[in-house]
Amino acid sequence: MDPNSNNTKSIKRKVVDQLVQGYEFATQLQLLLSHQHSSQYISQTRIVSGDLDPVDELIAKILSSFHKTISVLDSCDSVPMAVKGSPNASRGDDLAAPVSCNGGDSGDSRKRLGVGKGKRGCYTRKKRWHTWTVEASRIDEDKYAWRKYGQKEILNSKFPRSYFRCTHKPTRGCKATKLVQKQEQDPSLFQITYIGHHTCNVSDQTQANTEPNDHGVVMDSDNALVATIAQDNVNANIQEQENDISSLIVVGAGMVKEEDNNNGDQNKNYCEGSSVDGDLSLAWQDVMMMFDDHQHHQNHYYQGETSTASHKFSFIDNDQLFSLFDPYCPYEGTNAI
DNA sequence: GTGATTTGACCCGC
DNA sequence: GCGGGTCAAATCAC
């Protein structure tokens, strides 16, 4: 076996650990930011350069680290995302893409489905890793249009969990979903787990304000990056806050699994517009720390994109990240940490 | 009539 | 095998 293999695993472990930790930090920062700057960041989705306060500076540093990380990873750019998609890429289907199902419509009642083997449930379950959870006193405060598609009793939970998806999923393929469940300790609070970002990019004002893909972010400086990440990361949380949810608390991050972003017709080699950049990118500061001592910065290169658009930071998901540290990656092979 | 919600069935990942 | 996430027919609300 390749002697680098163990080292690779160790690195991966560190990366994941650091990502999680970084996310927690970012979450705290996000909370702080939201309290201090909600109006500035949220309603305008623009940031004017200059006038950095400590929070901004901190985020700027995070983003600086992000830049560095990109540079480091750039050294691996000869290992394209194909690595990700090759051997074990059993996923890659959106929930709405049950291609392998011979979509024979049962056409009859659900009772017959049981007997006749209907196609219900024929889907590839999404793995999640771009998720984040908030606590809120209301479930309907974000400005997105949600459609409930399921409710389920959860083991060891007093309250059922409700499942919502973006109303625009059928028409725009928006993959955002959310799970809502009452808190057992405090039934007046809801635990809302958001999965994925909205890609519907609808023009209606209910989303325009907060949709990270839409807003025009000033990108002439680090401040702009601050705006970008702040927007992307906060996402739905912002919407909640915008509606005066004083009780909203970011309680956790779902960096556990990967959400399946490959929808067949989009998101081929990079993730959807804002899908990953929020949670992951902020955490990358910690990753960068690991590499900073080992790699000098190079020219910035964002997967062939410029750094002038927020969603251009979202080119990588967990698999991609891991792939960059795979034995295929020349960086890892030459610079063992 | 149309769109949203309910709810049992079904499938996937662990 | 179990629990949870999603599907989709049935039902409800407007």
CSV table of C-alpha atoms (C1' of nucleotides) in Angstrom, one decimal:
chain,number,residue,atom,x,y,z
A,1,MET,CA,0.0,0.0,0.0
A,2,ASP,CA,1.1,3.5,-0.6
A,3,PRO,CA,2.9,4.9,2.4
A,4,ASN,CA,1.2,8.1,1.7
A,5,SER,CA,-2.2,6.6,2.2
A,6,ASN,CA,-2.2,6.7,6.0
A,7,ASN,CA,-0.9,10.1,5.9
A,8,THR,CA,-3.7,11.1,3.5
A,9,LYS,CA,-6.2,9.7,5.9
A,10,SER,CA,-4.7,11.6,8.7
A,11,ILE,CA,-4.9,14.7,6.7
A,12,LYS,CA,-8.4,14.1,5.8
A,13,ARG,CA,-9.3,13.6,9.4
A,14,LYS,CA,-7.7,16.8,10.3
A,15,VAL,CA,-9.3,18.6,7.5
A,16,VAL,CA,-12.7,17.5,8.6
A,17,ASP,CA,-12.1,18.3,12.2
A,18,GLN,CA,-10.9,21.6,11.4
A,19,LEU,CA,-13.7,22.3,9.1
A,20,VAL,CA,-16.2,21.5,11.8
A,21,GLN,CA,-14.4,23.7,14.3
A,22,GLY,CA,-14.1,26.4,11.8
A,23,TYR,CA,-17.7,26.3,11.1
A,24,GLU,CA,-18.5,26.7,14.7
A,25,PHE,CA,-16.4,29.7,14.8
A,26,ALA,CA,-17.9,31.1,11.7
A,27,THR,CA,-21.3,30.4,13.1
A,28,GLN,CA,-20.6,32.4,16.2
A,29,LEU,CA,-19.2,35.2,14.0
A,30,GLN,CA,-22.3,35.0,11.9
A,31,LEU,CA,-24.5,35.4,14.9
A,32,LEU,CA,-22.5,38.4,16.0
A,33,LEU,CA,-22.5,39.9,12.7
A,34,SER,CA,-26.2,39.4,12.2
A,35,HIS,CA,-26.9,41.3,15.4
A,36,GLN,CA,-24.6,44.2,14.5
A,37,HIS,CA,-25.1,44.5,10.8
A,38,SER,CA,-28.3,42.8,9.9
A,39,SER,CA,-29.6,45.8,8.1
A,40,GLN,CA,-26.4,46.6,6.3
A,41,TYR,CA,-25.8,43.1,5.1
A,42,ILE,CA,-29.2,41.8,4.7
A,43,SER,CA,-31.4,44.4,3.3
A,44,GLN,CA,-28.9,45.8,0.9
A,45,THR,CA,-26.9,42.7,0.1
A,46,ARG,CA,-24.2,45.1,-0.7
A,47,ILE,CA,-21.3,46.4,1.1
A,48,VAL,CA,-19.6,49.6,0.6
A,49,SER,CA,-15.9,49.4,0.8
A,50,GLY,CA,-14.1,50.9,3.8
A,51,ASP,CA,-15.2,51.3,7.3
A,52,LEU,CA,-14.2,47.9,8.5
A,53,ASP,CA,-15.2,47.2,12.0
A,54,PRO,CA,-13.7,44.4,14.0
A,55,VAL,CA,-16.2,42.0,12.8
A,56,ASP,CA,-15.6,42.8,9.3
A,57,GLU,CA,-12.0,42.5,9.8
A,58,LEU,CA,-12.4,39.1,11.2
A,59,ILE,CA,-14.4,38.0,8.4
A,60,ALA,CA,-11.9,39.5,6.0
A,61,LYS,CA,-9.2,37.4,7.7
A,62,ILE,CA,-11.3,34.4,7.3
A,63,LEU,CA,-11.6,35.2,3.7
A,64,SER,CA,-8.0,35.9,3.3
A,65,SER,CA,-7.4,32.4,4.6
A,66,PHE,CA,-9.8,31.2,2.2
A,67,HIS,CA,-7.9,32.8,-0.6
A,68,LYS,CA,-4.8,31.1,0.6
A,69,THR,CA,-6.4,27.8,0.7
A,70,ILE,CA,-7.5,28.3,-2.8
A,71,SER,CA,-4.0,29.0,-3.7
A,72,VAL,CA,-2.8,25.8,-2.0
A,73,LEU,CA,-5.5,23.8,-3.6
A,74,ASP,CA,-4.6,25.3,-6.9
A,75,SER,CA,-1.5,23.2,-6.8
A,76,CYS,CA,-3.9,20.3,-7.0
A,77,ASP,CA,-5.8,21.6,-9.9
A,78,SER,CA,-4.4,19.0,-12.1
A,79,VAL,CA,-6.7,16.6,-10.3
A,80,PRO,CA,-9.9,17.7,-11.7
A,81,MET,CA,-13.3,17.0,-10.2
A,82,ALA,CA,-13.4,13.9,-12.3
A,83,VAL,CA,-11.8,12.2,-9.3
A,84,LYS,CA,-14.9,13.0,-7.5
A,85,GLY,CA,-17.2,11.6,-10.0
A,86,SER,CA,-15.5,8.5,-10.9
A,87,PRO,CA,-15.5,5.4,-8.9
A,88,ASN,CA,-17.9,5.8,-6.0
A,89,ALA,CA,-20.0,8.4,-7.4
A,90,SER,CA,-23.1,6.5,-6.8
A,91,ARG,CA,-25.0,9.5,-6.1
A,92,GLY,CA,-25.4,12.4,-8.4
A,93,ASP,CA,-29.1,12.3,-8.8
A,94,ASP,CA,-31.3,14.9,-7.5
A,95,LEU,CA,-34.3,13.7,-5.7
A,96,ALA,CA,-36.3,14.6,-8.7
A,97,ALA,CA,-34.3,12.4,-11.0
A,98,PRO,CA,-35.3,8.9,-10.6
A,99,VAL,CA,-34.0,8.0,-14.0
A,100,SER,CA,-33.6,4.4,-13.3
A,101,CYS,CA,-37.2,4.1,-12.3
A,102,ASN,CA,-39.2,2.8,-15.2
A,103,GLY,CA,-41.6,5.5,-14.3
A,104,GLY,CA,-44.6,3.4,-14.9
A,105,ASP,CA,-47.4,5.2,-13.4
A,106,SER,CA,-49.4,3.1,-11.1
A,107,GLY,CA,-52.2,5.5,-11.8
A,108,ASP,CA,-54.3,4.0,-9.0
A,109,SER,CA,-54.6,4.3,-5.4
A,110,ARG,CA,-51.8,3.9,-3.0
A,111,LYS,CA,-53.2,0.6,-1.9
A,112,ARG,CA,-52.4,-0.8,-5.2
A,113,LEU,CA,-49.0,0.6,-5.1
A,114,GLY,CA,-48.1,-1.7,-2.4
A,115,VAL,CA,-49.2,-4.7,-4.4
A,116,GLY,CA,-48.2,-3.6,-7.8
A,117,LYS,CA,-44.8,-2.2,-6.8
A,118,GLY,CA,-45.4,1.4,-7.7
A,119,LYS,CA,-42.5,3.8,-8.2
A,120,ARG,CA,-43.1,5.8,-5.1
A,121,GLY,CA,-40.0,6.3,-3.2
A,122,CYS,CA,-37.9,5.6,-6.2
A,123,TYR,CA,-35.2,8.2,-5.7
A,124,THR,CA,-31.7,8.6,-4.7
A,125,ARG,CA,-31.6,9.9,-1.3
A,126,LYS,CA,-29.7,13.1,-0.9
A,127,LYS,CA,-26.8,13.1,1.4
A,128,ARG,CA,-26.5,16.2,3.3
A,129,TRP,CA,-23.6,18.2,4.2
A,130,HIS,CA,-24.6,21.7,3.3
A,131,THR,CA,-27.0,22.0,6.1
A,132,TRP,CA,-27.4,24.3,9.0
A,133,THR,CA,-29.8,24.4,11.8
A,134,VAL,CA,-31.5,27.3,13.5
A,135,GLU,CA,-33.9,27.8,16.3
A,136,ALA,CA,-36.7,30.1,15.7
A,137,SER,CA,-39.9,31.0,17.3
A,138,ARG,CA,-41.7,30.8,14.0
A,139,ILE,CA,-41.3,28.6,11.0
A,140,ASP,CA,-42.6,30.8,8.3
A,141,GLU,CA,-40.4,33.8,8.7
A,142,ASP,CA,-38.0,33.3,5.9
A,143,LYS,CA,-39.1,34.8,2.7
A,144,TYR,CA,-38.9,31.8,0.6
A,145,ALA,CA,-41.9,30.0,-0.5
A,146,TRP,CA,-42.0,26.5,0.9
A,147,ARG,CA,-44.2,23.7,0.2
A,148,LYS,CA,-44.7,21.0,2.7
A,149,TYR,CA,-44.2,17.5,1.2
A,150,GLY,CA,-44.1,15.3,4.2
A,151,GLN,CA,-44.4,14.9,7.9
A,152,LYS,CA,-43.1,12.1,10.0
A,153,GLU,CA,-43.0,10.9,13.5
A,154,ILE,CA,-39.5,10.8,14.7
A,155,LEU,CA,-38.2,8.2,17.1
A,156,ASN,CA,-37.8,9.5,20.6
A,157,SER,CA,-39.3,12.7,19.7
A,158,LYS,CA,-42.6,14.0,20.9
A,159,PHE,CA,-43.2,16.1,17.9
A,160,PRO,CA,-43.3,15.1,14.3
A,161,ARG,CA,-40.9,16.5,11.8
A,162,SER,CA,-42.2,18.3,8.8
A,163,TYR,CA,-40.5,18.4,5.5
A,164,PHE,CA,-40.6,21.4,3.2
A,165,ARG,CA,-39.2,22.0,-0.2
A,166,CYS,CA,-38.9,25.1,-2.2
A,167,THR,CA,-42.1,25.9,-4.1
A,168,HIS,CA,-40.1,26.5,-7.2
A,169,LYS,CA,-38.6,23.1,-7.3
A,170,PRO,CA,-40.8,21.8,-10.1
A,171,THR,CA,-40.3,24.8,-12.2
A,172,ARG,CA,-36.8,25.9,-11.4
A,173,GLY,CA,-35.3,22.8,-10.0
A,174,CYS,CA,-34.5,24.5,-6.7
A,175,LYS,CA,-33.2,22.0,-4.4
A,176,ALA,CA,-33.6,23.8,-1.1
A,177,THR,CA,-35.4,21.9,1.5
A,178,LYS,CA,-36.0,22.4,5.2
A,179,LEU,CA,-36.9,20.3,8.1
A,180,VAL,CA,-39.0,21.7,10.9
A,181,GLN,CA,-39.5,20.2,14.2
A,182,LYS,CA,-40.6,21.5,17.5
A,183,GLN,CA,-38.2,21.6,20.3
A,184,GLU,CA,-39.0,19.2,23.0
A,185,GLN,CA,-37.6,21.4,25.7
A,186,ASP,CA,-39.4,24.4,24.5
A,187,PRO,CA,-42.3,23.7,22.2
A,188,SER,CA,-42.6,27.3,21.4
A,189,LEU,CA,-39.3,27.1,19.5
A,190,PHE,CA,-38.8,25.3,16.3
A,191,GLN,CA,-35.7,23.7,15.2
A,192,ILE,CA,-35.3,24.4,11.5
A,193,THR,CA,-32.8,22.6,9.4
A,194,TYR,CA,-32.1,24.1,6.1
A,195,ILE,CA,-30.6,21.8,3.5
A,196,GLY,CA,-29.0,23.3,0.5
A,197,HIS,CA,-29.4,26.8,-0.9
A,198,HIS,CA,-32.0,28.2,-3.1
A,199,THR,CA,-31.1,28.1,-6.8
A,200,CYS,CA,-34.4,29.3,-8.0
A,201,ASN,CA,-33.2,32.8,-8.4
A,202,VAL,CA,-36.7,34.0,-8.9
A,203,SER,CA,-37.1,37.6,-9.6
A,204,ASP,CA,-39.8,38.2,-7.1
A,205,GLN,CA,-38.9,40.4,-4.3
A,206,THR,CA,-39.4,37.8,-1.7
A,207,GLN,CA,-36.2,36.2,-2.7
A,208,ALA,CA,-34.2,38.8,-4.4
A,209,ASN,CA,-33.2,40.4,-1.2
A,210,THR,CA,-31.5,37.4,0.1
A,211,GLU,CA,-30.7,35.1,-2.7
A,212,PRO,CA,-26.9,34.9,-2.7
A,213,ASN,CA,-26.8,34.2,-6.4
A,214,ASP,CA,-28.6,37.3,-7.3
A,215,HIS,CA,-27.2,40.1,-5.4
A,216,GLY,CA,-24.6,42.3,-6.8
A,217,VAL,CA,-21.8,42.2,-4.3
A,218,VAL,CA,-19.1,44.7,-4.4
A,219,MET,CA,-16.0,42.7,-5.0
A,220,ASP,CA,-13.2,45.2,-5.3
A,221,SER,CA,-11.7,44.4,-2.0
A,222,ASP,CA,-11.7,42.0,0.9
A,223,ASN,CA,-14.8,43.8,2.1
A,224,ALA,CA,-16.5,42.5,-0.9
A,225,LEU,CA,-15.5,39.0,0.1
A,226,VAL,CA,-16.9,39.7,3.5
A,227,ALA,CA,-20.1,40.5,1.9
A,228,THR,CA,-20.1,37.5,-0.2
A,229,ILE,CA,-19.4,35.0,2.5
A,230,ALA,CA,-21.6,36.7,5.0
A,231,GLN,CA,-24.4,36.5,2.5
A,232,ASP,CA,-23.9,33.0,1.5
A,233,ASN,CA,-23.3,31.7,4.9
A,234,VAL,CA,-26.1,33.3,6.6
A,235,ASN,CA,-28.6,32.7,3.9
A,236,ALA,CA,-31.8,31.6,5.5
A,237,ASN,CA,-30.7,32.7,8.9
A,238,ILE,CA,-30.6,36.2,7.5
A,239,GLN,CA,-34.1,35.9,6.3
A,240,GLU,CA,-35.2,35.0,9.7
A,241,GLN,CA,-33.5,37.8,11.3
A,242,GLU,CA,-34.8,40.2,8.8
A,243,ASN,CA,-38.2,39.4,10.0
A,244,ASP,CA,-37.4,40.1,13.6
A,245,ILE,CA,-36.9,36.7,14.9
A,246,SER,CA,-35.2,37.6,18.0
A,247,SER,CA,-35.0,34.1,19.3
A,248,LEU,CA,-33.2,32.8,16.3
A,249,ILE,CA,-30.1,30.9,17.2
A,250,VAL,CA,-27.8,29.1,15.0
A,251,VAL,CA,-27.4,25.9,16.8
A,252,GLY,CA,-25.3,23.7,14.5
A,253,ALA,CA,-24.0,22.9,11.2
A,254,GLY,CA,-24.6,19.9,9.1
A,255,MET,CA,-21.1,19.4,7.8
A,256,VAL,CA,-21.8,15.8,8.2
A,257,LYS,CA,-22.6,14.6,4.8
A,258,GLU,CA,-22.7,15.8,1.4
A,259,GLU,CA,-25.8,17.1,-0.1
A,260,ASP,CA,-26.2,15.8,-3.6
A,261,ASN,CA,-25.8,18.8,-5.8
A,262,ASN,CA,-25.5,17.1,-9.1
A,263,ASN,CA,-28.7,17.6,-10.8
A,264,GLY,CA,-27.8,16.3,-14.1
A,265,ASP,CA,-28.5,19.4,-15.9
A,266,GLN,CA,-26.5,21.7,-13.7
A,267,ASN,CA,-23.8,21.7,-11.1
A,268,LYS,CA,-21.7,19.4,-13.1
A,269,ASN,CA,-18.2,19.9,-11.8
A,270,TYR,CA,-18.8,22.6,-9.3
A,271,CYS,CA,-21.5,23.0,-6.8
A,272,GLU,CA,-24.4,25.1,-7.3
A,273,GLY,CA,-24.1,28.8,-7.0
A,274,SER,CA,-24.2,29.2,-3.3
A,275,SER,CA,-24.4,25.7,-2.1
A,276,VAL,CA,-21.2,25.1,-0.4
A,277,ASP,CA,-19.5,28.4,-0.1
A,278,GLY,CA,-21.3,29.4,2.9
A,279,ASP,CA,-20.6,26.7,5.4
A,280,LEU,CA,-17.5,25.3,3.9
A,281,SER,CA,-15.6,28.3,2.9
A,282,LEU,CA,-15.7,29.9,6.3
A,283,ALA,CA,-14.4,26.8,7.8
A,284,TRP,CA,-11.5,26.8,5.4
A,285,GLN,CA,-9.7,29.2,7.4
A,286,ASP,CA,-8.8,26.4,9.7
A,287,VAL,CA,-7.8,24.2,6.9
A,288,MET,CA,-5.5,26.9,5.7
A,289,MET,CA,-3.8,27.0,9.0
A,290,MET,CA,-2.8,23.5,8.4
A,291,PHE,CA,-1.3,24.2,5.1
A,292,ASP,CA,0.1,27.6,5.6
A,293,ASP,CA,3.4,26.4,6.8
A,294,HIS,CA,3.8,24.1,4.0
A,295,GLN,CA,2.8,25.9,1.0
A,296,HIS,CA,3.5,29.4,-0.2
A,297,HIS,CA,0.8,31.3,-1.9
A,298,GLN,CA,0.5,31.2,-5.5
A,299,ASN,CA,-1.5,33.1,-8.0
A,300,HIS,CA,-5.1,32.9,-7.2
A,301,TYR,CA,-7.1,30.7,-9.4
A,302,TYR,CA,-10.6,29.8,-8.8
A,303,GLN,CA,-11.3,26.9,-10.9
A,304,GLY,CA,-11.0,29.0,-13.9
A,305,GLU,CA,-13.4,31.6,-12.6
A,306,THR,CA,-12.7,35.0,-11.3
A,307,SER,CA,-13.2,35.9,-7.7
A,308,THR,CA,-15.6,38.6,-8.6
A,309,ALA,CA,-18.7,36.7,-8.0
A,310,SER,CA,-19.9,35.2,-4.8
A,311,HIS,CA,-20.9,31.9,-6.3
A,312,LYS,CA,-17.5,31.4,-7.8
A,313,PHE,CA,-16.3,30.4,-4.4
A,314,SER,CA,-18.6,27.5,-4.3
A,315,PHE,CA,-16.8,25.3,-6.7
A,316,ILE,CA,-16.0,22.7,-4.3
A,317,ASP,CA,-17.8,20.3,-2.0
A,318,ASN,CA,-16.7,17.8,0.5
A,319,ASP,CA,-15.9,15.2,-2.0
A,320,GLN,CA,-14.0,17.6,-4.1
A,321,LEU,CA,-12.2,18.8,-1.1
A,322,PHE,CA,-11.3,15.2,-0.2
A,323,SER,CA,-10.3,14.5,-3.7
A,324,LEU,CA,-7.8,17.3,-3.5
A,325,PHE,CA,-6.1,15.5,-0.8
A,326,ASP,CA,-6.3,12.2,-2.4
A,327,PRO,CA,-3.2,10.3,-3.5
A,328,TYR,CA,-4.0,11.6,-6.9
A,329,CYS,CA,-3.2,15.0,-5.7
A,330,PRO,CA,0.4,15.9,-6.4
A,331,TYR,CA,0.4,18.4,-3.6
A,332,GLU,CA,-0.3,15.8,-1.0
A,333,GLY,CA,2.2,13.5,-2.3
A,334,THR,CA,5.0,16.0,-2.2
A,335,ASN,CA,4.2,17.9,0.9
A,336,ALA,CA,3.2,15.5,3.6
A,337,ILE,CA,2.0,17.3,6.6
B,1,DG,C1',-60.4,24.6,-10.8
B,2,DT,C1',-56.1,25.1,-8.9
B,3,DG,C1',-52.7,24.7,-5.6
B,4,DA,C1',-51.3,23.2,-1.0
B,5,DT,C1',-51.5,19.8,2.6
B,6,DT,C1',-52.0,15.2,4.5
B,7,DT,C1',-50.6,10.7,4.9
B,8,DG,C1',-49.4,5.9,3.8
B,9,DA,C1',-46.1,3.7,0.9
B,10,DC,C1',-41.6,3.1,-0.6
B,11,DC,C1',-36.6,3.3,-0.7
B,12,DC,C1',-32.0,4.4,1.0
B,13,DG,C1',-28.3,4.7,4.2
B,14,DC,C1',-26.5,3.2,8.4
C,1,DG,C1',-33.6,-4.4,10.0
C,2,DC,C1',-34.7,0.2,11.3
C,3,DG,C1',-35.3,4.9,11.0
C,4,DG,C1',-35.7,8.7,8.3
C,5,DG,C1',-36.4,11.1,3.8
C,6,DT,C1',-39.2,11.4,-0.3
C,7,DC,C1',-43.0,10.2,-3.3
C,8,DA,C1',-47.5,10.8,-4.9
C,9,DA,C1',-52.6,9.8,-4.5
C,10,DA,C1',-56.2,11.6,-1.8
C,11,DT,C1',-58.0,15.3,0.4
C,12,DC,C1',-58.5,20.1,1.8
C,13,DA,C1',-58.7,25.1,1.2
C,14,DC,C1',-59.4,29.0,-1.3
